[in-house]
Tab-separated table of N, CA and C in Angstrom:
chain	number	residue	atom	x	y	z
A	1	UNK	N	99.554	83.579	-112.443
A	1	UNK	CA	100.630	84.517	-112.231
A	1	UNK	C	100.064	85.902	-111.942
A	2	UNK	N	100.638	86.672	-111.623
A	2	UNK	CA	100.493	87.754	-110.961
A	2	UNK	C	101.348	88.517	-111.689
A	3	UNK	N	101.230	89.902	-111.887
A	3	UNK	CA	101.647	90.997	-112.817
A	3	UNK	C	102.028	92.522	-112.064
A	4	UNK	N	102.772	92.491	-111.338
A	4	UNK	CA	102.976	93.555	-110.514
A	4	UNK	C	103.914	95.012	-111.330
A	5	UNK	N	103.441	96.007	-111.603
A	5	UNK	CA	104.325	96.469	-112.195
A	5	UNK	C	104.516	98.087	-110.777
A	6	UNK	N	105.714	98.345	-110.942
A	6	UNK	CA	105.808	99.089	-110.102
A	6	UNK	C	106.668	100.433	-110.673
A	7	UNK	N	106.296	101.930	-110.318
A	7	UNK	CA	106.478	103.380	-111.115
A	7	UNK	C	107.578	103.325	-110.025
A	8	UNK	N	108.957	103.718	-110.385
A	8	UNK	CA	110.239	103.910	-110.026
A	8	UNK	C	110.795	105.592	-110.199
A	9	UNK	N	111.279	106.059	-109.282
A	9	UNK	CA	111.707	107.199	-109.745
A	9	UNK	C	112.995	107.530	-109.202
A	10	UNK	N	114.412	107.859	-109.975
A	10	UNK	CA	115.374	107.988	-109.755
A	10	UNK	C	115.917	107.452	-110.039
A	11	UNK	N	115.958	106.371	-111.306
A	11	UNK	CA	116.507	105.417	-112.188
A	11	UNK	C	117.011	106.200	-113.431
A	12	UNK	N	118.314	105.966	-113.663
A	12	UNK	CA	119.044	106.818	-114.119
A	12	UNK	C	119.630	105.924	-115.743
A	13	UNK	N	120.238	104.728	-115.002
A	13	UNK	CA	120.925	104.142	-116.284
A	13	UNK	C	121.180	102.384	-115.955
A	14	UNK	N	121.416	101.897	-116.800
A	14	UNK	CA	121.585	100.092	-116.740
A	14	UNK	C	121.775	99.684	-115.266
A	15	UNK	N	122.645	100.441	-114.960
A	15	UNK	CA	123.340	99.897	-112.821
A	15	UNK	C	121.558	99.766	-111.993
A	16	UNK	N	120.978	100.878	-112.286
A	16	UNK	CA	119.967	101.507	-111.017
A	16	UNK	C	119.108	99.805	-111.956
A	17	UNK	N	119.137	99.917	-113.027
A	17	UNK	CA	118.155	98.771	-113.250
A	17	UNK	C	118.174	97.603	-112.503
A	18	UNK	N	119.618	97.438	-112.279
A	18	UNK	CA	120.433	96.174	-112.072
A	18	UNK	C	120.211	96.126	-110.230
A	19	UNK	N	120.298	97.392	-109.588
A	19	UNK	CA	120.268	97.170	-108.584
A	19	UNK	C	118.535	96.830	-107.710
A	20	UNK	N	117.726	97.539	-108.748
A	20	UNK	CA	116.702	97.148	-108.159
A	20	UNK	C	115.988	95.804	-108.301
A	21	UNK	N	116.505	95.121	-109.742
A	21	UNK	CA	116.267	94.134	-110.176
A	21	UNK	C	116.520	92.833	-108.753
A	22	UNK	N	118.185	93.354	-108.623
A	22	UNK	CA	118.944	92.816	-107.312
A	22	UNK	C	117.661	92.842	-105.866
A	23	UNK	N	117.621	93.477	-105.960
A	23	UNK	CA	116.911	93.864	-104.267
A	23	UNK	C	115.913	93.601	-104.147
A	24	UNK	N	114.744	93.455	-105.513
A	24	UNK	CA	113.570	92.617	-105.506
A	24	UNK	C	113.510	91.006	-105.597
A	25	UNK	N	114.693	90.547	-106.242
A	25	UNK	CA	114.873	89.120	-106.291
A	25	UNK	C	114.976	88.570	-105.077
A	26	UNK	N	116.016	89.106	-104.496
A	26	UNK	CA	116.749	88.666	-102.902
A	26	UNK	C	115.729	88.960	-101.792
A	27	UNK	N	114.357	90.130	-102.131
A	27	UNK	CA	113.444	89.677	-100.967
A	27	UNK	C	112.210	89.529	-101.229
A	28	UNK	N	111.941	89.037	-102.562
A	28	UNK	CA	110.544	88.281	-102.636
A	28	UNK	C	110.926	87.011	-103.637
A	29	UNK	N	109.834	86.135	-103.050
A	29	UNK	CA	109.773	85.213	-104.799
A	29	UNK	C	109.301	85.059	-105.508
A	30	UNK	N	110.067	85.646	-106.881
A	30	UNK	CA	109.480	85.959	-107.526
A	30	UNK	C	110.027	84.636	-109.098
A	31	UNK	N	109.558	84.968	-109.932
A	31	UNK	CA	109.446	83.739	-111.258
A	31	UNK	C	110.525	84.821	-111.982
A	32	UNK	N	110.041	86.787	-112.075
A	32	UNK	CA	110.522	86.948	-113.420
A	32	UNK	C	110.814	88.407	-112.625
A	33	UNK	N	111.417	89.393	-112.949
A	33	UNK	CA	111.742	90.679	-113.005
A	33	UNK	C	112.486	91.047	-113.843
A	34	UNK	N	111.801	92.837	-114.315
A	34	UNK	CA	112.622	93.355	-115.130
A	34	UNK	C	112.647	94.755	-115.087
A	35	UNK	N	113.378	95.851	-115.561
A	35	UNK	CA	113.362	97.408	-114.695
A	35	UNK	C	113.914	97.959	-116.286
A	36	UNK	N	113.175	98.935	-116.019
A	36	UNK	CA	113.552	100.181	-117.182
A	36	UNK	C	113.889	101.432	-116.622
A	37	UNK	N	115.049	101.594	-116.782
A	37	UNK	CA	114.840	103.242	-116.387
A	37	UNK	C	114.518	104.320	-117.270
A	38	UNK	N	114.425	103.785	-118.659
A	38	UNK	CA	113.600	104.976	-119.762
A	38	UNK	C	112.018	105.250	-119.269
A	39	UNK	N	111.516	103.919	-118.771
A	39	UNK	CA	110.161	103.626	-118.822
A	39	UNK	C	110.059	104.493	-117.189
A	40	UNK	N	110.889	104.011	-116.014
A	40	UNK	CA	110.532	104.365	-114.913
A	40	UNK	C	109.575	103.595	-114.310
A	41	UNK	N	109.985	101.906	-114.195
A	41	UNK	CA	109.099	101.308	-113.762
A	41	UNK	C	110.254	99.866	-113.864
A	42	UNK	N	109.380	99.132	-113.070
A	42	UNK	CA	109.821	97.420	-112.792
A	42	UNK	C	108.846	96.851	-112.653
A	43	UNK	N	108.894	95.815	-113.615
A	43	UNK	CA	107.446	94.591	-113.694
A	43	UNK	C	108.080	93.603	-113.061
A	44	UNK	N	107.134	93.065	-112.296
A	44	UNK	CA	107.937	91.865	-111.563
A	44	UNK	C	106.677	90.901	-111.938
A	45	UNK	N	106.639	89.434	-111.972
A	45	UNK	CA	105.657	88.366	-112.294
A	45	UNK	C	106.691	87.290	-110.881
A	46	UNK	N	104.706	86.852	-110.190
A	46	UNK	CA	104.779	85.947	-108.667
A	46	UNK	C	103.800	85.361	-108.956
A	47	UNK	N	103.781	83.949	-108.277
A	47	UNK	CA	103.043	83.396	-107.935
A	47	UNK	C	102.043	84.071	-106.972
A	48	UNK	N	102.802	84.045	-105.546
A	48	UNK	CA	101.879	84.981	-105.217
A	48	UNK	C	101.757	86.854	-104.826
A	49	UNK	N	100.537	87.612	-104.453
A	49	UNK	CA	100.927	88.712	-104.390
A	49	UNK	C	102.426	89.338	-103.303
A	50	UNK	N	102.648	90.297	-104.128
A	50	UNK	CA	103.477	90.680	-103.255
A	50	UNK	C	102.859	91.919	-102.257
A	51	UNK	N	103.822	92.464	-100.980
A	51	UNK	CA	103.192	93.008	-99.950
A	51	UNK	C	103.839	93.756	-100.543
A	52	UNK	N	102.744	95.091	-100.945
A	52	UNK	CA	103.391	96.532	-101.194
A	52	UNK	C	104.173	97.075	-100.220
A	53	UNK	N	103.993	97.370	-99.058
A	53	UNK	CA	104.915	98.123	-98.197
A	53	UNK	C	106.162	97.708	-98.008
A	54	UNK	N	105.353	95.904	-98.138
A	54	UNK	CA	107.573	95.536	-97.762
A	54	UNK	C	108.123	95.669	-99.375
A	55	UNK	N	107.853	96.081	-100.359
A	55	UNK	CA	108.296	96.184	-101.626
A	55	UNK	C	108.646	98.147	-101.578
A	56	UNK	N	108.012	98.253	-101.279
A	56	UNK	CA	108.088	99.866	-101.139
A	56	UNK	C	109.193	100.163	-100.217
A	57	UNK	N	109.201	99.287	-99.047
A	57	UNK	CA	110.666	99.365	-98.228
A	57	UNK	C	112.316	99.053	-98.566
A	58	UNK	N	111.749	98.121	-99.855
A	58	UNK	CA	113.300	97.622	-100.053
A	58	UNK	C	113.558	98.310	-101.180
A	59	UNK	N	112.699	98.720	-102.091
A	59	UNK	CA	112.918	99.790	-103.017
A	59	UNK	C	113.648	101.054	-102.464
A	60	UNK	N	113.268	101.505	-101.798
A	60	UNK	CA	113.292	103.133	-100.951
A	60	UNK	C	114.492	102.796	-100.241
A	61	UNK	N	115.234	101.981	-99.667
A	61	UNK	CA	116.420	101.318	-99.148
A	61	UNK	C	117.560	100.991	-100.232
A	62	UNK	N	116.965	101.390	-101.210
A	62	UNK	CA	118.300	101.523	-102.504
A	62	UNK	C	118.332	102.595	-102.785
A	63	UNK	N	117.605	103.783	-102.586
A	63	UNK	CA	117.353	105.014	-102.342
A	63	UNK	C	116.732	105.588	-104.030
A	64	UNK	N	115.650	104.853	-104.623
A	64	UNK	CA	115.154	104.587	-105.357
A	64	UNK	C	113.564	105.350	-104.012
A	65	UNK	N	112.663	106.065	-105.185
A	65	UNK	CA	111.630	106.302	-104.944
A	65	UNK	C	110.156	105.644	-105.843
A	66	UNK	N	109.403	105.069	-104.932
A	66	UNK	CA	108.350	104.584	-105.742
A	66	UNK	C	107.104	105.256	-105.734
A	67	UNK	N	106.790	105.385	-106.780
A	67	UNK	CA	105.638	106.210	-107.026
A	67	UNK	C	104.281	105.761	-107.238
A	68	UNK	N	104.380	104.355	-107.528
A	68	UNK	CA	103.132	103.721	-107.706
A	68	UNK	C	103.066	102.330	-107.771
A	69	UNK	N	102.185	101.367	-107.362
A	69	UNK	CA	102.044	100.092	-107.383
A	69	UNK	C	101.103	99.459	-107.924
A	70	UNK	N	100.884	98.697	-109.069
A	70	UNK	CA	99.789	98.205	-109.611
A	70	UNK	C	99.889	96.838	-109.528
A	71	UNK	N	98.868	96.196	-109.238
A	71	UNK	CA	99.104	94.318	-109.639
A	71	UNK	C	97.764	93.632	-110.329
A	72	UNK	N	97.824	93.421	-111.028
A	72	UNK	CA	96.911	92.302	-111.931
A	72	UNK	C	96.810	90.658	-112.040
A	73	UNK	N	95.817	89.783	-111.640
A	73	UNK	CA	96.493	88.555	-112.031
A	73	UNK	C	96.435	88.287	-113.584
A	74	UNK	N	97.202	87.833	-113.989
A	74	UNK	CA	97.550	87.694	-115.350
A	74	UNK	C	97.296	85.751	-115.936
A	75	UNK	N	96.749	85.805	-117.039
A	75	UNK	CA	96.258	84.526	-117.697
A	75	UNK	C	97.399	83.842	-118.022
A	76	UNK	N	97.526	82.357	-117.855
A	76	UNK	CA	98.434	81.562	-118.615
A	76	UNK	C	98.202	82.244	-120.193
A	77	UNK	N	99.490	82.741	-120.981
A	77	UNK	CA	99.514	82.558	-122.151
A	77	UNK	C	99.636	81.506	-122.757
A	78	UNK	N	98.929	81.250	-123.947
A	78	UNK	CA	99.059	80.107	-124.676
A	78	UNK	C	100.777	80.046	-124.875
A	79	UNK	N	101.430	79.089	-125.040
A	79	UNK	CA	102.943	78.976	-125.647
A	79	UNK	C	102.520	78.712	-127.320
A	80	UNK	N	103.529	79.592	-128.041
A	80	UNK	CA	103.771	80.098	-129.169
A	80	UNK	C	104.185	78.778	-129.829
A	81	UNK	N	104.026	78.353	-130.725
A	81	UNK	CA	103.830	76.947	-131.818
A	81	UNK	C	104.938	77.536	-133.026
A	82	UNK	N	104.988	78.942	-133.127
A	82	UNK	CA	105.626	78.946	-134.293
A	82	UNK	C	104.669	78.334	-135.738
A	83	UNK	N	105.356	78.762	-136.833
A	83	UNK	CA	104.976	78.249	-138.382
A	83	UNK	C	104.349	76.533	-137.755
A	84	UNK	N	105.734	75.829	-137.955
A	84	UNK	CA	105.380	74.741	-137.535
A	84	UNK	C	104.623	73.714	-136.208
A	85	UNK	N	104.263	75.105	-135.297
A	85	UNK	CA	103.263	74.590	-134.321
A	85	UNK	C	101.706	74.115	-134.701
A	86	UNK	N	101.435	74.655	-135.837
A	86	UNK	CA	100.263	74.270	-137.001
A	86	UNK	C	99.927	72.622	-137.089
A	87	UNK	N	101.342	72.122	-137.634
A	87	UNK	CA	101.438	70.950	-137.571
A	87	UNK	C	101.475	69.407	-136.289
A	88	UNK	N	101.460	70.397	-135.028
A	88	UNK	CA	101.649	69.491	-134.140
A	88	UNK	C	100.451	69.146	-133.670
A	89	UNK	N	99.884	68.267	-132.971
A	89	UNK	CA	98.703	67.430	-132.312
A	89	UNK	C	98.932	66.690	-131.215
């Protein structure tokens, strides 16, 4: 997986979250997205990378400004067992 987190600016309240959330789903594919506007940023998780510019285009087309683009590939996490994951084999 891939770990894209992207610096948002002009995110105001729950809607702007909602809309960018919207506009990244509908033009990449992606597994996971999520947007803060306290934080001023949207992490998105892909299989594969995404193309900054066309991400920077559909951002900036909600009239949302982006300020920065980072991507990491990111490790399978182990899945969580819980108390009783101890016990399984």
């Amino acid at each position: 997986m891939i770990e894209t987190t992207v610096k948002i600016d002009g995110m105001m309240c729950g809607m702007c979250e909602a809309h960018v959330c919207d506009v990244i789903r509908q033009k990449f594919d992606v597994k996971k997205v999520s947007a803060s506007y306290s934080k001023g940023q949207a992490v998105i998780l892909s299989e594969q990378p995404i193309n900054e510019s066309e991400l920077r285009a559909a951002i900036k087309a909600t009239g949302y400004e982006v300020m920065a683009v980072t991507s990491a590939a990111q490790a399978d996490k182990p899945k969580k067992g819980g108390l009783f994951g101890l016990f399984r084999h």
